[in-house]
XYZ file of C-alpha atoms in Angstrom:
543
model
C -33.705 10.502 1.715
C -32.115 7.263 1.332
C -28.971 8.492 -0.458
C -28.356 10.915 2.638
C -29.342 8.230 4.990
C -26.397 6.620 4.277
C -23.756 9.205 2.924
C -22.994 12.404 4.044
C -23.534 15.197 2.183
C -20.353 17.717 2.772
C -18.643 14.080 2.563
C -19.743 13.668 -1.072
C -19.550 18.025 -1.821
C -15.421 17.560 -0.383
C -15.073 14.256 -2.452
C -16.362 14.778 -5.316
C -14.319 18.326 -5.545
C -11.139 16.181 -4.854
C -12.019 13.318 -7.812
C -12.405 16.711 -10.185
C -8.639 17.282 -9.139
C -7.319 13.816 -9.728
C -7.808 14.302 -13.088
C -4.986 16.960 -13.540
C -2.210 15.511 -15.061
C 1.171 14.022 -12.654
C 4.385 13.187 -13.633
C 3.493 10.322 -16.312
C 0.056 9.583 -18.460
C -2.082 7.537 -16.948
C -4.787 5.134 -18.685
C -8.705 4.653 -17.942
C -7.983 2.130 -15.491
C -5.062 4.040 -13.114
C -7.059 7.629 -13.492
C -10.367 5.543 -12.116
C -8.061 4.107 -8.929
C -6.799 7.804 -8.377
C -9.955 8.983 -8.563
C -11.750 6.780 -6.795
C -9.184 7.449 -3.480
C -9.129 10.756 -4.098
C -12.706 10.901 -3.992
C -12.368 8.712 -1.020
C -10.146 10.759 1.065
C -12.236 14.090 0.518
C -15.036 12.117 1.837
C -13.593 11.444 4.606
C -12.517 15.178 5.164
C -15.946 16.608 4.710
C -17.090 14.338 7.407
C -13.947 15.213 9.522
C -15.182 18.740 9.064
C -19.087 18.750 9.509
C -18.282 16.308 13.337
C -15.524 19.168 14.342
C -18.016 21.842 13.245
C -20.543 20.006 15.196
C -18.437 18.832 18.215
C -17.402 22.674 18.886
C -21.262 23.438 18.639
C -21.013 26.108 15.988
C -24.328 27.829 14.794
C -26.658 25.216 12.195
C -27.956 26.753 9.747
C -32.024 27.213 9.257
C -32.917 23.758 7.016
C -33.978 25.787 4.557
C -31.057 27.511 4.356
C -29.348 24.272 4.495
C -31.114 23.116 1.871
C -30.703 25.459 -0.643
C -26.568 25.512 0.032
C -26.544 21.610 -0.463
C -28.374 21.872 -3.941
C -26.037 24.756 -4.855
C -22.817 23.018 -4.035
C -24.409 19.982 -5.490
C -24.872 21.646 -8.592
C -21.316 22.979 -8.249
C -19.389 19.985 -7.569
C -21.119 17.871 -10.720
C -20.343 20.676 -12.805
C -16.829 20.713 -11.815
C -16.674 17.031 -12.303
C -18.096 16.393 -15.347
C -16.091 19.873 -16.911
C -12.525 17.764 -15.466
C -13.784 14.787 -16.596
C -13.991 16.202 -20.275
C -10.487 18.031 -19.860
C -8.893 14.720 -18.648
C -8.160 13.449 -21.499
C -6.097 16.820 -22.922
C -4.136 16.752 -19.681
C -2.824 13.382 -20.174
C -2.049 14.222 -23.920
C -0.059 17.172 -22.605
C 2.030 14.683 -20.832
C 2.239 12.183 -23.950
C 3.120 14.761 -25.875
C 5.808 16.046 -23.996
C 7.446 12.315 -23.461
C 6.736 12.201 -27.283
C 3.960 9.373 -27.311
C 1.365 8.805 -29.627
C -1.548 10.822 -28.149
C -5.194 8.947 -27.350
C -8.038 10.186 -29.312
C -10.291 10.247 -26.114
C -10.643 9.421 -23.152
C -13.735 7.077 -21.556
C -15.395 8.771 -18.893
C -17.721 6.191 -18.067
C -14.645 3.803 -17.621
C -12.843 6.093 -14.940
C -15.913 6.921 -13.455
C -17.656 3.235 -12.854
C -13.845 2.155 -11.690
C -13.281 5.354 -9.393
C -16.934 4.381 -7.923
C -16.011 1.026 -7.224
C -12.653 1.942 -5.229
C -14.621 4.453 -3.455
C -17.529 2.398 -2.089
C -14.456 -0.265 -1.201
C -12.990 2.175 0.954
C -15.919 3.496 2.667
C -16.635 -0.246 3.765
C -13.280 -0.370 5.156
C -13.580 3.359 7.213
C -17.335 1.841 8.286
C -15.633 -1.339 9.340
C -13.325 0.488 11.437
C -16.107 2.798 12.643
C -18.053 -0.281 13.839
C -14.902 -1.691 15.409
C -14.339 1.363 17.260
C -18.009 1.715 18.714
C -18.341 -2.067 19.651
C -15.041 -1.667 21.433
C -16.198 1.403 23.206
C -19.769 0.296 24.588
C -17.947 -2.556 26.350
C -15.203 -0.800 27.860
C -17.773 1.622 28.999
C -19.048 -1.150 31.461
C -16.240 -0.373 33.459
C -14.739 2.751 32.640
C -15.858 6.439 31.990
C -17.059 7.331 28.480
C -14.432 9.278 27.262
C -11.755 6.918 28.604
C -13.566 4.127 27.161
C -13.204 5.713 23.792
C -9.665 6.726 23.429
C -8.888 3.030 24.676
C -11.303 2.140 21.956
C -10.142 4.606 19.266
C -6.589 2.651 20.411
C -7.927 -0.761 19.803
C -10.036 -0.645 16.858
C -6.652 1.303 15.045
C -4.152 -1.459 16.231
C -6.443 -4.055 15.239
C -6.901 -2.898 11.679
C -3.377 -2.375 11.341
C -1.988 -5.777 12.547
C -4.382 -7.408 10.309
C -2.788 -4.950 7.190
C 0.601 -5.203 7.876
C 0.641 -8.596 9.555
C -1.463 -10.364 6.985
C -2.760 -8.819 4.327
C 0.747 -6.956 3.159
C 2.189 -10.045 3.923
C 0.249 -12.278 1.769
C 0.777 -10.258 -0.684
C 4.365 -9.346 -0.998
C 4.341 -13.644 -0.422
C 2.435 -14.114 -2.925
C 4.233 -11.632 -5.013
C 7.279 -12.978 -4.125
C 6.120 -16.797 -4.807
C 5.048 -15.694 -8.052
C 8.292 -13.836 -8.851
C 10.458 -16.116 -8.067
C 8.520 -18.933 -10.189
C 9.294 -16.958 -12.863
C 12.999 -15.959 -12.051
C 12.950 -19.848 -12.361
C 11.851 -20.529 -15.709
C 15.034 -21.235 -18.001
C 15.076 -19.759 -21.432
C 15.886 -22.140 -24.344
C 18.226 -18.976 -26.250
C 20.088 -18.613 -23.187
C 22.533 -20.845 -23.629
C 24.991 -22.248 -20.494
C 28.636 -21.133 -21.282
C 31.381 -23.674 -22.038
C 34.427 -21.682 -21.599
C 35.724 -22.661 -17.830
C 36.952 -18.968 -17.451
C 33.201 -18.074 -17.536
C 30.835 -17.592 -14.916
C 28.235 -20.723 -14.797
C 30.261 -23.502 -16.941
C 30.933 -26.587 -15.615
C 34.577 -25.337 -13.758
C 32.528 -22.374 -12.343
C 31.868 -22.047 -8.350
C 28.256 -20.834 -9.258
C 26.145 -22.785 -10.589
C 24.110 -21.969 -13.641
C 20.461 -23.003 -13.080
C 20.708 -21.320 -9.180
C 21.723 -18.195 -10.649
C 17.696 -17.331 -11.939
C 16.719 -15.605 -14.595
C 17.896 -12.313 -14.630
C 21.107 -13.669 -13.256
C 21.460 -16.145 -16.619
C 20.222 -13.040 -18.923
C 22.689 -10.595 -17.426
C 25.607 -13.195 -17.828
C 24.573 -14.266 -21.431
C 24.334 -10.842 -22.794
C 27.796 -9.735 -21.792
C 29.127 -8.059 -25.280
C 31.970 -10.124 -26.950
C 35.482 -8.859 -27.488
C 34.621 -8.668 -31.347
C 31.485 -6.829 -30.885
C 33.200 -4.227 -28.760
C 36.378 -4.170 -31.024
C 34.158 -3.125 -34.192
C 34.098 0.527 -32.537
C 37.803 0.865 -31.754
C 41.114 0.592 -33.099
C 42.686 -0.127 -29.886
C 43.303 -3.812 -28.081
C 39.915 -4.926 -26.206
C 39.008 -7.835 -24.390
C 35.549 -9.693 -23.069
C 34.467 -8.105 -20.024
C 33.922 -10.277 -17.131
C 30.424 -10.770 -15.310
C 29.761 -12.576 -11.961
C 26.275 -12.951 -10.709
C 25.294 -14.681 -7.450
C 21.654 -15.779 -7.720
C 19.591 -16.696 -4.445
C 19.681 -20.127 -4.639
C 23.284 -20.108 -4.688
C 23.247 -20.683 -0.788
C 21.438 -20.663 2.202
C 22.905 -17.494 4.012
C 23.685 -14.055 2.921
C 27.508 -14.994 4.331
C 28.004 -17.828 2.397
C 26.796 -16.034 -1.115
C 28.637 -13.095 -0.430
C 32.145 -15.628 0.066
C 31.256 -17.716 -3.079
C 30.912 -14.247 -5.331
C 34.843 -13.232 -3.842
C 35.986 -16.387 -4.914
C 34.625 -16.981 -7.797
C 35.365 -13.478 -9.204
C 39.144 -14.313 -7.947
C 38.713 -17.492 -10.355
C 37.916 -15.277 -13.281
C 40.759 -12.808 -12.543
C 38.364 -10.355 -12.338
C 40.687 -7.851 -9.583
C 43.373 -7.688 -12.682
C 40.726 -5.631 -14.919
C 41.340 -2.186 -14.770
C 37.924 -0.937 -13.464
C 35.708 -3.191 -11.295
C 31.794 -2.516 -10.181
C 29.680 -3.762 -7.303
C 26.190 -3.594 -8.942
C 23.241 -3.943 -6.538
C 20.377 -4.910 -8.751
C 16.895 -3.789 -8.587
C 13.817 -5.849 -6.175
C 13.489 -8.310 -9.181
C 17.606 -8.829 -9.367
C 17.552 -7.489 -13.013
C 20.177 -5.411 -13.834
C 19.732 -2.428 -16.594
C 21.844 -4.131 -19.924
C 22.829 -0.621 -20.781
C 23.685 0.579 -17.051
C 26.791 -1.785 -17.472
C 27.173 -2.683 -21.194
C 27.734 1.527 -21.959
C 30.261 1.189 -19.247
C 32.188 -2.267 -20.720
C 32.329 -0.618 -23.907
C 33.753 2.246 -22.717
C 36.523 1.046 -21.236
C 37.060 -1.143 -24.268
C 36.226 -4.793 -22.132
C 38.491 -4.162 -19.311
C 35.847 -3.773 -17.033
C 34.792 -6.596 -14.268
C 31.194 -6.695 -12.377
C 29.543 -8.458 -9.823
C 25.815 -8.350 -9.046
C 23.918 -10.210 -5.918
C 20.128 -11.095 -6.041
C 18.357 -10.891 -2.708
C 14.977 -10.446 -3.946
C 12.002 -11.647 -6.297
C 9.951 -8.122 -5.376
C 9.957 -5.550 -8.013
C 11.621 -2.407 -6.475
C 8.056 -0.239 -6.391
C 6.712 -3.184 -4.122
C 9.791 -3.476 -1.658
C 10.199 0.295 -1.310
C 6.524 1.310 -0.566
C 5.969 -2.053 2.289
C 9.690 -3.530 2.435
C 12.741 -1.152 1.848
C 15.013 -2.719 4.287
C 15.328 -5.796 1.310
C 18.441 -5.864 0.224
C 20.195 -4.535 2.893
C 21.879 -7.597 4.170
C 23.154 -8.968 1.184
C 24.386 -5.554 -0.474
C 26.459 -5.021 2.994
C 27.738 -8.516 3.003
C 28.895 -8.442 -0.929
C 30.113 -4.914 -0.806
C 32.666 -6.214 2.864
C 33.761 -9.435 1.160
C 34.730 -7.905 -1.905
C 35.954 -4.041 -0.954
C 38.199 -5.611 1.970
C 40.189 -7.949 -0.918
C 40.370 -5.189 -2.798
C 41.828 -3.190 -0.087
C 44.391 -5.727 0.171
C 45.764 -5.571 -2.657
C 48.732 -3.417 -4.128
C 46.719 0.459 -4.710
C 48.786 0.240 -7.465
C 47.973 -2.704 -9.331
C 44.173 -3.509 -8.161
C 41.376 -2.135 -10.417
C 39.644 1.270 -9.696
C 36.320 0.235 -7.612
C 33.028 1.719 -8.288
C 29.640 1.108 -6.888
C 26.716 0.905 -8.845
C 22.693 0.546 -8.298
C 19.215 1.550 -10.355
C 16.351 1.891 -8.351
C 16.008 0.436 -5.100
C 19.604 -0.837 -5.974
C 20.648 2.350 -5.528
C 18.971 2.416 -1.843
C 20.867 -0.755 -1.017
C 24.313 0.076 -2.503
C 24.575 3.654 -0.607
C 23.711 1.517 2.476
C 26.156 -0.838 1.665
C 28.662 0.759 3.533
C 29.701 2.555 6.248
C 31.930 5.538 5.004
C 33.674 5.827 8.315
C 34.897 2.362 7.601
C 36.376 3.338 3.776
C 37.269 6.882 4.817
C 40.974 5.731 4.972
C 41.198 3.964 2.041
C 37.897 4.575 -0.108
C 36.862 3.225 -3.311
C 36.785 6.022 -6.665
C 33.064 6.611 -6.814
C 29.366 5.405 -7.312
C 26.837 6.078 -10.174
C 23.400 5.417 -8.573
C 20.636 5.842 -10.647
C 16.686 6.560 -10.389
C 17.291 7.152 -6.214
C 14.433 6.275 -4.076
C 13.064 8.880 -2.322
C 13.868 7.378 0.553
C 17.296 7.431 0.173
C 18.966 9.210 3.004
C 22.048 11.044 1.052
C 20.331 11.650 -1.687
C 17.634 13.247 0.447
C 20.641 15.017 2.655
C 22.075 16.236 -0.287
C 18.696 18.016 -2.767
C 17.551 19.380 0.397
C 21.216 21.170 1.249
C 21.861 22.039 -2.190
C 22.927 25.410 -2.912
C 20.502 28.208 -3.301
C 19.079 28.516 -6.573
C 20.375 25.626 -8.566
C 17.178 23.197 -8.705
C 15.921 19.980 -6.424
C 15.299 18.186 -10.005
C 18.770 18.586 -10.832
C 20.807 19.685 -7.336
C 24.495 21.757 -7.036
C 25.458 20.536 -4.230
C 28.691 22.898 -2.610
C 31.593 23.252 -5.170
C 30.811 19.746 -6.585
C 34.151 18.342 -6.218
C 32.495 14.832 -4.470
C 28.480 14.913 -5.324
C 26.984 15.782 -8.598
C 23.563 15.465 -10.418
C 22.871 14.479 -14.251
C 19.617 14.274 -16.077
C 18.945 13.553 -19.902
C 20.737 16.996 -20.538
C 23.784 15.867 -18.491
C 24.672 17.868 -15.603
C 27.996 15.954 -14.342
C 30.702 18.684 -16.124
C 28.712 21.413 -14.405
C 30.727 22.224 -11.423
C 32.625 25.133 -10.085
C 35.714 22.617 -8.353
C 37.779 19.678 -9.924
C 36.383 16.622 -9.428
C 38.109 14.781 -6.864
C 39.410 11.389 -6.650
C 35.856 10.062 -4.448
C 33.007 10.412 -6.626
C 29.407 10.029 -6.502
C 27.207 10.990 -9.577
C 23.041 10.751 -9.369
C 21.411 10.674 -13.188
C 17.728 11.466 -12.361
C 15.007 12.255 -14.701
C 12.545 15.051 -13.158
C 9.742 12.891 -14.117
C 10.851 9.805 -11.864
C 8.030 9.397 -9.067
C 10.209 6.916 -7.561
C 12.636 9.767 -7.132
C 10.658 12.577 -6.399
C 7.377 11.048 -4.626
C 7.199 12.653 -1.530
C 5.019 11.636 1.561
C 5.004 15.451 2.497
C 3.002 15.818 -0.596
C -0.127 15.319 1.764
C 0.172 19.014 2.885
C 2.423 21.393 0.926
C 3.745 21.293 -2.610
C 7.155 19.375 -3.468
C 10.515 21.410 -4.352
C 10.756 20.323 -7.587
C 7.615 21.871 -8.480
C 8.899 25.399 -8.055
C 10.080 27.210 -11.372
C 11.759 26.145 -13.735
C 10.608 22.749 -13.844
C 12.488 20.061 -14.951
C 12.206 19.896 -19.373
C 10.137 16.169 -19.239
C 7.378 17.708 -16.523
C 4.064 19.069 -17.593
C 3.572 22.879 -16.735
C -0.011 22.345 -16.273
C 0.906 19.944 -13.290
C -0.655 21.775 -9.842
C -0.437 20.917 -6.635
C -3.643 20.092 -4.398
C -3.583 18.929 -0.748
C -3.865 15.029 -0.665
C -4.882 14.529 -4.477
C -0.735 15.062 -5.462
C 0.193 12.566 -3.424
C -2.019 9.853 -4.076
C -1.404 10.880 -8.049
C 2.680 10.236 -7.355
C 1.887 7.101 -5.403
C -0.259 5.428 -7.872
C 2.459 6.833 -10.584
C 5.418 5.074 -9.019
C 3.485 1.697 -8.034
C 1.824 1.413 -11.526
C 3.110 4.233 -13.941
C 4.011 3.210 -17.721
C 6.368 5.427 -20.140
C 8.999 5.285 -22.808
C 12.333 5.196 -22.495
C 14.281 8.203 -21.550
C 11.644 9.530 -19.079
C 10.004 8.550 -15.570
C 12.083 5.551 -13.971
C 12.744 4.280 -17.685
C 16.700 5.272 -17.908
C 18.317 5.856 -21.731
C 21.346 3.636 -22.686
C 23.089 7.101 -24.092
C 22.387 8.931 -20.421
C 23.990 5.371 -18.821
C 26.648 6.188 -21.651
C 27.154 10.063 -20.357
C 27.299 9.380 -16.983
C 29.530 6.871 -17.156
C 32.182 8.639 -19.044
C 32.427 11.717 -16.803
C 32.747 9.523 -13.484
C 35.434 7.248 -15.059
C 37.391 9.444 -17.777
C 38.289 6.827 -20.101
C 41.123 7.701 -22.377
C 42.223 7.109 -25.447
C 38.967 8.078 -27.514
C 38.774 10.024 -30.128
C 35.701 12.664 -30.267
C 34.111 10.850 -33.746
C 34.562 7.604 -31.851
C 32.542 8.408 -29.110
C 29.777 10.698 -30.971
C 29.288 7.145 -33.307
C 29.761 4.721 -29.944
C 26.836 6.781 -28.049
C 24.877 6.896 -31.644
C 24.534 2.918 -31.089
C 23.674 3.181 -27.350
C 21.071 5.605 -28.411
C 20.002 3.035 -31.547
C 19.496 0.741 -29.058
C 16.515 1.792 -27.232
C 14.248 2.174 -30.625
């Protein structure tokens, strides 16, 4: 009696019904821990649609049931449900191999039910003090407004209230303190200065003593991305051919105060370095952190044999996950600002003489670099191309394009018209697939299926995503199913906290970077055992 005194009873039936289908594998494994948080909201959220059910049932004054009817309905969907749980709970652990296995991981022996369960318990009973919170926020609200207004007035005005309350005190503080915190933290450790990464004496290079950028404001990722440009000699060992040391700028964010002033410092320092004489030259929006991919420009560099030149911009600490889900408009500023000062030098210069330009972003650097310009301002004289990789799925023409694509080809891996501007690439390529010539703009997407950063989709909540139609993309389960609410909250907690090897999920493969790279660009002059041994090391490199 005291159990249903304080829970409802179609709340737990609908709940736990929904925690049995959060255990059905998603686009990557998950451990103990992240199956117990998916479980526990999934559990959460069917709670709160039983009891959404039984008050509309009620409200419209349906016919009750005799209690001993009643009864003997609860007891058999009680004995229902547990079964079903407790049968899903032993399967879990298969389903998640089935993913490990196809990503080729070492499988778990077992699972640990108690673990998921005791965690998914926890998160549940968290949120149910939150939806009672709000419940008692609502009703407080409502008995005073009643005072003075009619009852039903009283409690949409309260319904109003008790919502915006809640949500200011979300979004206003709690998100915020944590994406401060996150950020504080971040950037303490974009700080830290490694002891192997040593400052550069030539004055030609970015950070030395001649340099306009200083070395200790650039961060971390800034000094690692700078440090581990290849040498001349390293790239030389693969070709017979004249090579050179590509050139790197990086602009950390305590280079200046203003998005302006960064922006002008990067043009002139990558003027210092020559870098407009190379013969191909990349804007590379980094990811939340301001980490760039080695591979995503090193496959390039090599490539084109060191005559490559490529400036990068931090304007975060966040990783990407973080600033897409609660702060996607990150990045915006700066990527706009660095992609103007640079693109209008460029434009300045001879078309004959200045370097080919190409855009370049991973993640939510990919967000920020296609909204780094306006392409009725470069429609007149536009740069050759962009390869942005792992998309957001909030990415407006990315989005524009999988949902226009032509009928039959697939949204993991989109034809879009004749492909003669847009094409799609996965680990099986995809970019020489194309009916047209590809023309002299170029945009190429390398996606894996299994990216939830790509394809998580909010519409998830009520009908089943594209990309789960057959054929599936070759790194996603078959036994993945789509349920109403449980998908979703199984993509979201895969994006915000999913782990997998390289080569699958938002983990992108130095040979696919290699691939890619070569189809947008064309570089000549390589013979086909040069390149089959040059994408052997890329491919050497992720082990």
């Amino acid at each position: 009696m005291i159990f249903k005194r304080y829970f409802s009873t179609s709340g737990l039936l609908v709940g736990t019904f929904f925690f049995a289908l959060s255990m059905t594998p998603s686009l990557l494994p998950r451990t103990d821990f992240y199956q117990g948080l998916v479980s526990g909201l999934s559990m959460a959220a069917g709670y709160g649609i039983g009891v959404l059910f039984i008050w509309l049932y009620t409200y419209f004054q349906m016919p009750q049931p005799k209690q001993k009817t009643q009864k003997k309905l609860q007891i058999t969907a009680a004995v229902i449900s547990i079964l079903t749980a407790v049968i899903f709970l032993w399967r879990a652990n298969g389903w998640q191999n089935s993913i490990r296995e196809l990503m080729q991981m070492e499988e778990t022996a077992s699972g640990q039910p108690l673990i998921i369960g005791a965690i998914a318990l926890m998160v549940f009973l968290a949120v149910i003090m939150i939806a009672r919170a709000i419940r008692w926020t609502f009703r407080f609200v409502t008995r005073k407004i009643e005072l003075i207004l009619p009852q039903r007035v009283s409690m949409v005005i309260g319904l109003i209230i008790s919502f915006f309350l809640f949500w200011s005190i979300v979004d206003g503080v709690l998100f915020s303190s944590i994406l401060h915190t996150a950020d504080s933290t971040y950037e303490q450790v974009d700080s830290l200065i490694e002891p192997e990464v040593e400052k550069p004496d030539d004055p030609m290079k970015v950070g030395s003593l001649a340099s306009l950028l200083s070395w200790e404001d650039m961060g971390r990722t800034g000094r690692s991305f700078l440090f581990r440009t290849p040498s001349a000699e390293e790239i030389q060992s693969f070709t017979n051919q004249p090579v050179m040391e590509p050139i790197r700028v990086y602009v950390g964010m305590h280079t200046a105060e203003s998005v302006e002033e960064r922006a002008a410092l990067a043009l002139q320092e990558m003027i210092r370095v020559n870098a407009f004489e190379r013969e191909i030259l990349v804007i590379i929006t980094p990811t939340g952190t301001g980490w760039v991919d080695p591979a995503s420009i090193s496959t390039l560099e090599f490539l084109h044999r060191g005559n490559v030149a490529s400036i990068a911009a931090q304007y975060s600490y966040l990783p990407s996950p973080l600033s897409l889900m609660f702060r996607d408009e990150y990045g915006v500023e700066m990527a706009q600002g660095l992609f103007n000062e640079v693109y209008n030098y460029w434009k300045s210069l001879p078309a004959d003489t200045r370097p080919r330009l190409y855009l370049h972003g991973l993640s939510l650097g990919a967000l920020n670099s296609d909204r780094s310009f306006d392409l009725f301002d470069i429609i007149d004289d536009p740069f050759h191309g962009a390869l942005w990789v792992g998309p957001p799925f909030r990415k407006t023409t990315w989005r524009t394009t999988t949902d226009r694509r032509n009928p039959g080809s697939p949204a993991w891996l989109p034809e879009f018209r004749d492909g003669s501007v847009v094409r799609f690439a996965n680990q099986n390529g995809g970019l020489h697939n194309a009916e047209a010539e590809w023309g002299s703009f170029r945009i190429a997407y390398l996606q894996y299926a299994s990216d939830p950063i790509t394809f998580f989709e909010p519409r998830s909540f009520s009908r089943a995503p594209a990309w789960m139609n057959e054929p599936r993309g070759p790194d996603v389960s078959e036994q993945l199913r789509w349920f109403p609410v449980v998908t979703m909250v199984q993509l979201a907690v895969d994006m915000l906290l999913g782990t997998e090897p390289t080569g699958y999920g938002h983990e992108y493969a130095a040979e696919h970077y290699f691939d890619s790279w070569y189809a947008l660009t064309e570089p000549e002059g390589w013979s086909r055992e040069e390149l089959e041994e040059l994408r052997r090391y890329f491919e050497e490199s992720n082990r």
